[in-house]
Short mmCIF file of C-alpha atoms in Angstrom, two decimals:
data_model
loop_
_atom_site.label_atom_id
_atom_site.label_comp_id
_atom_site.label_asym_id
_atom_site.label_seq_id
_atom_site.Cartn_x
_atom_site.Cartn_y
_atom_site.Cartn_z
CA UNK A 1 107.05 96.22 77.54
CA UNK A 2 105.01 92.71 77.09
CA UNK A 3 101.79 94.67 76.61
CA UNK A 4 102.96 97.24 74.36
CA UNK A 5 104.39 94.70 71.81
CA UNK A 6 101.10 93.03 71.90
CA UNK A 7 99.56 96.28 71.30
CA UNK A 8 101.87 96.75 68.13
CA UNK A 9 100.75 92.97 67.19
CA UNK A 10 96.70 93.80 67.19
CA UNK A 11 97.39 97.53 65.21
CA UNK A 12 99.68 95.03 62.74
CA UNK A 13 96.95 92.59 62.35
CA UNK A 14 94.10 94.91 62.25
CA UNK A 15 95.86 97.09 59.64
CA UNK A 16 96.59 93.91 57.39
CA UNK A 17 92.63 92.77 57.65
CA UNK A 18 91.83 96.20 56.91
CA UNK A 19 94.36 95.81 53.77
CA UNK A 20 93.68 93.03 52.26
CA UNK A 21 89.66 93.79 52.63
CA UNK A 22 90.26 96.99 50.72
CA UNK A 23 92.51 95.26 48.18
CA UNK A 24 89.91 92.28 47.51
CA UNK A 25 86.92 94.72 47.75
CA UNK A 26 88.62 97.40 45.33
CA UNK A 27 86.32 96.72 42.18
CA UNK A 28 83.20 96.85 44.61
CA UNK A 29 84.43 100.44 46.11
CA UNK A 30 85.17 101.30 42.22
CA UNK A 31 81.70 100.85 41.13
CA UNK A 32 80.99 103.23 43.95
CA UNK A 33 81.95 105.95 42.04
CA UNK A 34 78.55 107.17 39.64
CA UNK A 35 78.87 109.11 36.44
CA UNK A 36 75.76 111.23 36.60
CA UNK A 37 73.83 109.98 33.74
CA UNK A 38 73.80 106.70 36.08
CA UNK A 39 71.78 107.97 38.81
CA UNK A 40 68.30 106.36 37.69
CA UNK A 41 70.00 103.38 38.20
CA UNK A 42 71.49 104.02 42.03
CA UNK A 43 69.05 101.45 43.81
CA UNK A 44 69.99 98.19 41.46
CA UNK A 45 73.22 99.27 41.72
CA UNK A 46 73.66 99.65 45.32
CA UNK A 47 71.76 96.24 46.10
CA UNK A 48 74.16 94.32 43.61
CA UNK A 49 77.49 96.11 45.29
CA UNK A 50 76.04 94.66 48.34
CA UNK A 51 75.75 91.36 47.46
CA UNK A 52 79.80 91.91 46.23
CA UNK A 53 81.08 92.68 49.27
CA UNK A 54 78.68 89.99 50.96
CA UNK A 55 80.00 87.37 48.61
CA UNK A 56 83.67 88.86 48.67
CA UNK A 57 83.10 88.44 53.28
CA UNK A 58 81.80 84.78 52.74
CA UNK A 59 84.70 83.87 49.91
CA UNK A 60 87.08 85.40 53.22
CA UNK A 61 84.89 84.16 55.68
CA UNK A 62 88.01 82.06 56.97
CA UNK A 63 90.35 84.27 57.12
CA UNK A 64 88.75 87.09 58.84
CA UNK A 65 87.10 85.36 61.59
CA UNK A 66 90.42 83.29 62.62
CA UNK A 67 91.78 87.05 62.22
CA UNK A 68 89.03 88.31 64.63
CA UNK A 69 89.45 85.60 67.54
CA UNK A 70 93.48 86.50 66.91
CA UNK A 71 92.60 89.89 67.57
CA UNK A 72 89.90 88.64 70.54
CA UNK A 73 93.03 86.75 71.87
CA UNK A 74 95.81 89.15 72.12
CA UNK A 75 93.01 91.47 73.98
CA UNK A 76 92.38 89.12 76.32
CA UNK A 77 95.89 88.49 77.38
CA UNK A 78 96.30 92.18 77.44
CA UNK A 79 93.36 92.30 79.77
CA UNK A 80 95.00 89.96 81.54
CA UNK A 81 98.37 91.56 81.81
CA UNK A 82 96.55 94.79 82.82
CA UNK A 83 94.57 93.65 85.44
CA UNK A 84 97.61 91.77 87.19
CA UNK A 85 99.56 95.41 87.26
CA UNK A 86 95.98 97.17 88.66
CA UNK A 87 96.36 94.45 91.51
CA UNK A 88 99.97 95.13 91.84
CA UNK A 89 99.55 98.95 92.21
CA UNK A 90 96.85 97.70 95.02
CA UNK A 91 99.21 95.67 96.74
CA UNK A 92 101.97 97.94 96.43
CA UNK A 93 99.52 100.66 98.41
CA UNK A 94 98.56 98.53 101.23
CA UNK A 95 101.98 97.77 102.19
CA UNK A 96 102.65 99.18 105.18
CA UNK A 97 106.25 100.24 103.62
CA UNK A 98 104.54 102.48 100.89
CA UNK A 99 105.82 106.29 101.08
CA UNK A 100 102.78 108.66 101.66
CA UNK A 101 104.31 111.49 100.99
CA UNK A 102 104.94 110.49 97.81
CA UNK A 103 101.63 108.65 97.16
CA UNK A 104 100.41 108.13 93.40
CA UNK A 105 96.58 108.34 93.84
CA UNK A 106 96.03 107.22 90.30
CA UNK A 107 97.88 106.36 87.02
CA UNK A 108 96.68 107.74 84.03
CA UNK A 109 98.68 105.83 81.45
CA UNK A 110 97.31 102.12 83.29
CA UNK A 111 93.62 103.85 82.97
CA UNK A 112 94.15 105.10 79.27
CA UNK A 113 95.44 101.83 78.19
CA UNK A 114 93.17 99.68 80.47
CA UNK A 115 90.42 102.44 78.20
CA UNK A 116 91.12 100.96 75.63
CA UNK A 117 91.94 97.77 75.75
CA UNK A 118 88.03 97.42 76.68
CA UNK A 119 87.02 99.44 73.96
CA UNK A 120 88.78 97.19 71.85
CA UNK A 121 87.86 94.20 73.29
CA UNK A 122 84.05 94.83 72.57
CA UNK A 123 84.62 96.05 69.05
CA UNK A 124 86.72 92.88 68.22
CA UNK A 125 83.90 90.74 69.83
CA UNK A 126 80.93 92.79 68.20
CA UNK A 127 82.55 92.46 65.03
CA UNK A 128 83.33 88.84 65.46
CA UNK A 129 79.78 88.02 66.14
CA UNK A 130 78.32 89.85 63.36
CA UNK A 131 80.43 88.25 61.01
CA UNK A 132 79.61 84.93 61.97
CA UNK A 133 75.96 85.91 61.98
CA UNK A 134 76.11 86.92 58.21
CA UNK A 135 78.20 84.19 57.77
CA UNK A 136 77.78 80.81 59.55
CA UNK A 137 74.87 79.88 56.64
CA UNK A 138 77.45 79.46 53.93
CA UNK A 139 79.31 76.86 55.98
CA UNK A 140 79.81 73.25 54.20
CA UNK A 141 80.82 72.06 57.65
CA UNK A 142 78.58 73.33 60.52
CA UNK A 143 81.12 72.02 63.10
CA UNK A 144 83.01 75.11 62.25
CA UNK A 145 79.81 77.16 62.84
CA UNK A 146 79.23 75.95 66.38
CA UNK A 147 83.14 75.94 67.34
CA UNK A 148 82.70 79.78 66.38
CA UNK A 149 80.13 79.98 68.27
CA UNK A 150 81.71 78.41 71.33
CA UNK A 151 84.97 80.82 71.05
CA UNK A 152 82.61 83.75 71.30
CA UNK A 153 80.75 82.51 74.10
CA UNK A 154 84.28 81.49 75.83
CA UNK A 155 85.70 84.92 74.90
CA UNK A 156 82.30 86.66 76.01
CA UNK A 157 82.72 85.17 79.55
CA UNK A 158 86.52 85.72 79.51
CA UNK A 159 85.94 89.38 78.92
CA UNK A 160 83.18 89.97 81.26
CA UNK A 161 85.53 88.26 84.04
CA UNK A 162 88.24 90.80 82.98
CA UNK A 163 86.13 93.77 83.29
CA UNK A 164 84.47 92.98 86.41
CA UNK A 165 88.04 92.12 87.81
CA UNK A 166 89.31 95.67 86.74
CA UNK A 167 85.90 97.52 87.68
CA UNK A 168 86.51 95.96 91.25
CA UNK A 169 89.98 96.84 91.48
CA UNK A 170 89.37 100.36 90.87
CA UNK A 171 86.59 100.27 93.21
CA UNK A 172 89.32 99.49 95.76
CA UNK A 173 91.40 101.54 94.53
CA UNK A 174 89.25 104.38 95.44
CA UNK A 175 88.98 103.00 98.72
CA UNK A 176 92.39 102.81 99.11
CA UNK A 177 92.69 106.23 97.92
CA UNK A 178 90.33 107.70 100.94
CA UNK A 179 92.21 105.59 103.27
CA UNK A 180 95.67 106.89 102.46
CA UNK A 181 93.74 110.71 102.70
CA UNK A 182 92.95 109.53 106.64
CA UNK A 183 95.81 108.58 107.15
CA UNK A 184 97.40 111.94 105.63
CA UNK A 185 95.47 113.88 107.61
CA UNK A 186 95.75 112.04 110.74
CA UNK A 187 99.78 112.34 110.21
CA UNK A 188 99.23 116.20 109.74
CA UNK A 189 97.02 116.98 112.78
CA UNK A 190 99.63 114.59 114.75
CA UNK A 191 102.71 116.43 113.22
CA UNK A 192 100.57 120.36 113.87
CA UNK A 193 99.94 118.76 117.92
CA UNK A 194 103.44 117.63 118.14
CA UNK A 195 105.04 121.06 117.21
CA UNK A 196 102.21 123.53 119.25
CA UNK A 197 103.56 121.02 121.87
CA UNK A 198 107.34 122.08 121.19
CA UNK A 199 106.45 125.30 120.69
CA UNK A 200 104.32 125.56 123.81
CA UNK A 201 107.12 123.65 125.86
CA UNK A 202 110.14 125.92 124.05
CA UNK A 203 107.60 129.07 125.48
CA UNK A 204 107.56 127.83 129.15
CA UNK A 205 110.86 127.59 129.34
CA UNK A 206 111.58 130.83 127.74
CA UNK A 207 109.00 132.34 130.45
CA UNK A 208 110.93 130.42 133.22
CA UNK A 209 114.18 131.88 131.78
CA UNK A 210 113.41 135.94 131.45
CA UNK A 211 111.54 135.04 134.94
CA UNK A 212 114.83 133.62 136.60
CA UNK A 213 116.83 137.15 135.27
CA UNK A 214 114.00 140.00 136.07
CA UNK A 215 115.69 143.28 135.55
CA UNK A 216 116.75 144.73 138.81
CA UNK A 217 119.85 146.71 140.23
CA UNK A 218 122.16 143.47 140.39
CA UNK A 219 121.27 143.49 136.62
CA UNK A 220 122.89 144.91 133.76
CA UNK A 221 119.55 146.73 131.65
CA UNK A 222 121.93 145.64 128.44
CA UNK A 223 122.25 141.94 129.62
CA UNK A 224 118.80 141.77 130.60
CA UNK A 225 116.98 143.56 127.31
CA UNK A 226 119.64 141.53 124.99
CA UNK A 227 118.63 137.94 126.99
CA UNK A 228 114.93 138.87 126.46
CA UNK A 229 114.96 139.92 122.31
CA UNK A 230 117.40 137.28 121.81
CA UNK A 231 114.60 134.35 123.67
CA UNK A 232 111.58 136.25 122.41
CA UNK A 233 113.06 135.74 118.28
CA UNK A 234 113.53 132.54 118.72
CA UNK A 235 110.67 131.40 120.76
CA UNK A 236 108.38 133.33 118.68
CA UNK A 237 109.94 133.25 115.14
CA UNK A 238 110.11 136.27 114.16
CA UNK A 239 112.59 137.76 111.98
CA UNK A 240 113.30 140.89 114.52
CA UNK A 241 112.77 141.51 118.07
CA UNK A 242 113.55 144.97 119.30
CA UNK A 243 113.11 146.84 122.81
CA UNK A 244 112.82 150.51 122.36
CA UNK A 245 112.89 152.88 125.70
CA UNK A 246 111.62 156.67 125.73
CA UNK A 247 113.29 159.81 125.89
CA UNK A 248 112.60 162.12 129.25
CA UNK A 249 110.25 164.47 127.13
CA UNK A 250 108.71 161.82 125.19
CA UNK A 251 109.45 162.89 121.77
CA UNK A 252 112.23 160.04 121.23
CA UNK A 253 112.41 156.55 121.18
CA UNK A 254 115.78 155.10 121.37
CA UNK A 255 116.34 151.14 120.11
CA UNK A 256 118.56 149.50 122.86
CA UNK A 257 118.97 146.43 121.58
CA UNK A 258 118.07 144.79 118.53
CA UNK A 259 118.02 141.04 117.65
CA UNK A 260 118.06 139.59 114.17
CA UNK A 261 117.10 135.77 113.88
CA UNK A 262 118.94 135.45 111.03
CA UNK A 263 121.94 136.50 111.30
CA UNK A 264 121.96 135.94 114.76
CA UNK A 265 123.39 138.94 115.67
CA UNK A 266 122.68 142.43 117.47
CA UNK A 267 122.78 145.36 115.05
CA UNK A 268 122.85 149.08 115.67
CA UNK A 269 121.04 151.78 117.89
CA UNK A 270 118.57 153.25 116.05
CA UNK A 271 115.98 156.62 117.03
CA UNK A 272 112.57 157.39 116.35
CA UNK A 273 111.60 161.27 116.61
CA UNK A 274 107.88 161.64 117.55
CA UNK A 275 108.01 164.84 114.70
CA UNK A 276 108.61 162.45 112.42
CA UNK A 277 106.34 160.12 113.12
CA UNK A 278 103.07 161.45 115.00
CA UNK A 279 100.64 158.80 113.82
CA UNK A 280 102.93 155.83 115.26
CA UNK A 281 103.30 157.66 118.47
CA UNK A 282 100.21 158.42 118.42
CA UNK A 283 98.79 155.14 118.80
CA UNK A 284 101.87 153.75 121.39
CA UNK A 285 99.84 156.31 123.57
CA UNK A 286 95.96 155.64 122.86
CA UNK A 287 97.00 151.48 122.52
CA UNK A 288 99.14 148.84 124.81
CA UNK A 289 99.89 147.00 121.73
CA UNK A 290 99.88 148.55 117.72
CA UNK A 291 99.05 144.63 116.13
CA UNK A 292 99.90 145.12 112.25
CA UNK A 293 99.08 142.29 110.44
CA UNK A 294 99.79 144.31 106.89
CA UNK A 295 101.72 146.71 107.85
CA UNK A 296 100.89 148.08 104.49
CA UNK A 297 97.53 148.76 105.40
CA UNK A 298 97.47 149.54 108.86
CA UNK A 299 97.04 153.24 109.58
CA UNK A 300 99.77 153.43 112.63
CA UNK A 301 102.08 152.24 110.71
CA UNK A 302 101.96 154.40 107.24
CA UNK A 303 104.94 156.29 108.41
CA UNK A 304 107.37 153.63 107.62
CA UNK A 305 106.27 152.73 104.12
CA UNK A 306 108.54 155.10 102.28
CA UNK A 307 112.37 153.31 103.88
CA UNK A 308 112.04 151.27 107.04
CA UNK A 309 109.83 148.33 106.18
CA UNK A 310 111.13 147.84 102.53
CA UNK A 311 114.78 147.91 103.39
CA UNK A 312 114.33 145.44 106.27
CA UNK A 313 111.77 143.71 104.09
CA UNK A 314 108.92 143.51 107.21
CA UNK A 315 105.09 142.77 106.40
CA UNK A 316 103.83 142.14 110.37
CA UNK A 317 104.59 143.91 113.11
CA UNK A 318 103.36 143.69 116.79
CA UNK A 319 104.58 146.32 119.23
CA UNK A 320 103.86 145.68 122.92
CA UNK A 321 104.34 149.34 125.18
CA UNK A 322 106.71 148.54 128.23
CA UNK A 323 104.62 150.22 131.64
CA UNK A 324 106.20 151.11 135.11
CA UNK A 325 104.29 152.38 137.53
CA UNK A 326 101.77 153.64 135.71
CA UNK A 327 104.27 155.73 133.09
CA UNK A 328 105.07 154.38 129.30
CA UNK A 329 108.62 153.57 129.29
CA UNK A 330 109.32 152.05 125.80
CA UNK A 331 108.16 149.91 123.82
CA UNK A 332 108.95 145.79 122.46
CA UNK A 333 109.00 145.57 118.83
CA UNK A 334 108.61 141.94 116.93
CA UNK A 335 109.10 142.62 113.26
CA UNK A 336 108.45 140.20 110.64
#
């Protein structure tokens, strides 16, 4: 709020320089203005509007310079103000409380109005020292000349402090940039290790589960096939896990049991006729495993493009053929 109002205060005071120059200068800037039968006459004219406004500058000569080193000064303390919040956005970064997943890497409001604050800064003090240039002759008092002089060398040394300050400060803050995109990724690649390590630990004991209740003739095939879709959704993630078991001629396959993750529930026997759907079967008998990555695009899996996949919304699907003793039983279906 401080540096905005002092913002206002230099466009104020630059806008009533610029006023009352235009108002005192008006019959110089109306002279401007030629008829044509005047034009022999353009060079004497122009060198005697220039002495105006050179006599009209050292008449003000007072006036605008204290109005200058005003201007120079409410820069400055702008500078000032802007290069204490630059080191406060640095601080603020390497505290070890700062949030990096909500880290600013740069503010582009500070930068505009750090912009041009410096751009102003140099324009004021250009300006300043041009005027005193044209200036410091008509002087009664030369006292005055060389306290000018001083203020611009004080102000020259004050600004090039300022902008070395701020030039250094983003400098770090670059630095500090790359170090909070270390320690992003680092925090990544940890959180990616610690969850292949969940999953890889939620597999094992998955594995050491379906191991511990093998199908066999104290087991129920419906306990068993529900126990294994059920820990193959979840460990997996998949949004469907199926197991699907052949028909004595081969021509069928019948779904007996179906897990959805989602719901969490087992839906409905389904069947698959091999007349339907040659190409699928097809390639259950050639392959082990059909891997569909786009089920839209993979050719053993065309057959399903017209109802099953965009009812049950399914994109990837990897079926894995179910052997026993040499004979292809059925097949395990992980839809997703």
């Amino acid at each position: 709020m401080v540096l905005k109002q002092l913002l206002r205060v230099v466009c104020a005071v630059s806008f009533s320089v610029l006023a009352i120059s235009v108002v005192s200068a008006y019959p110089f800037f109306q002279n401007l203005i030629l008829p044509p039968n005047h034009l022999s006459t353009l060079t004497a004219s122009t060198s005697q509007q220039a002495q105006s406004l050179l006599a009209w500058v050292t008449v003000y000569k007072m006036q605008l310079t204290m109005a200058m080193f005003l201007v120079l000064a409410i820069l400055t303390f702008a500078l000032f103000i802007l290069d204490q919040e630059f080191r406060a956005r640095l601080r603020h970064k390497l505290s070890p409380n700062v949030d990096h997943n909500n880290f600013q890497v740069s503010d582009p409001a500070l930068m505009q109005k750090i912009t041009l604050s410096r751009l102003g800064f140099l324009v004021a003090l250009i300006a300043t020292f041009i005027l005193i240039t044209i200036t410091y002759q008509s002087y009664v008092n030369q006292t005055i000349v060389i306290l000018w002089a001083i203020s611009v060398f004080v102000f020259n040394l004050t600004g090039t402090y300022f902008f070395g300050s701020l030039k250094r400060a983003h400098q770090m803050e670059r630095l500090v940039n790359k170090l909070h995109t270390h320690i992003k990724n680092k925090d990544e690649a940890q959180e990616k290790l610690l969850q292949a390590e969940q999953r890889l630990k939620q597999q094992s004991i998955s594995l050491a589960y379906l191991a511990s209740t093998q199908l066999n003739k104290h087991t129920e095939p419906e306990t068993f096939y529900q126990a294994l879709v059920k820990q193959s959704a979840e460990t997996l993630n998949v949004a469907r896990v199926s197991v699907w078991l052949y028909s004595d001629d081969k021509q069928e396959l019948i779904c007996h049991t179906l897990y959805d993750l989602k719901s969490q529930r087992y839906l409905s026997e389904q069947v698959l006729y091999a007349k339907e759907l040659p190409q699928y079967f097809g390639a259950l008998a050639k392959s082990r495993v059909v891997a569909a990555d786009d089920v839209y695009q993979h050719s053993a899996t065309q057959e399903f493009l017209s109802d099953y996949f965009p009812s049950h919304q399914i994109g990837a699907m990897l079926d894995a053929t179910i052997w026993h003793d040499d004979e292809l039983m059925g097949v395990i279906c992980h839809e997703h």
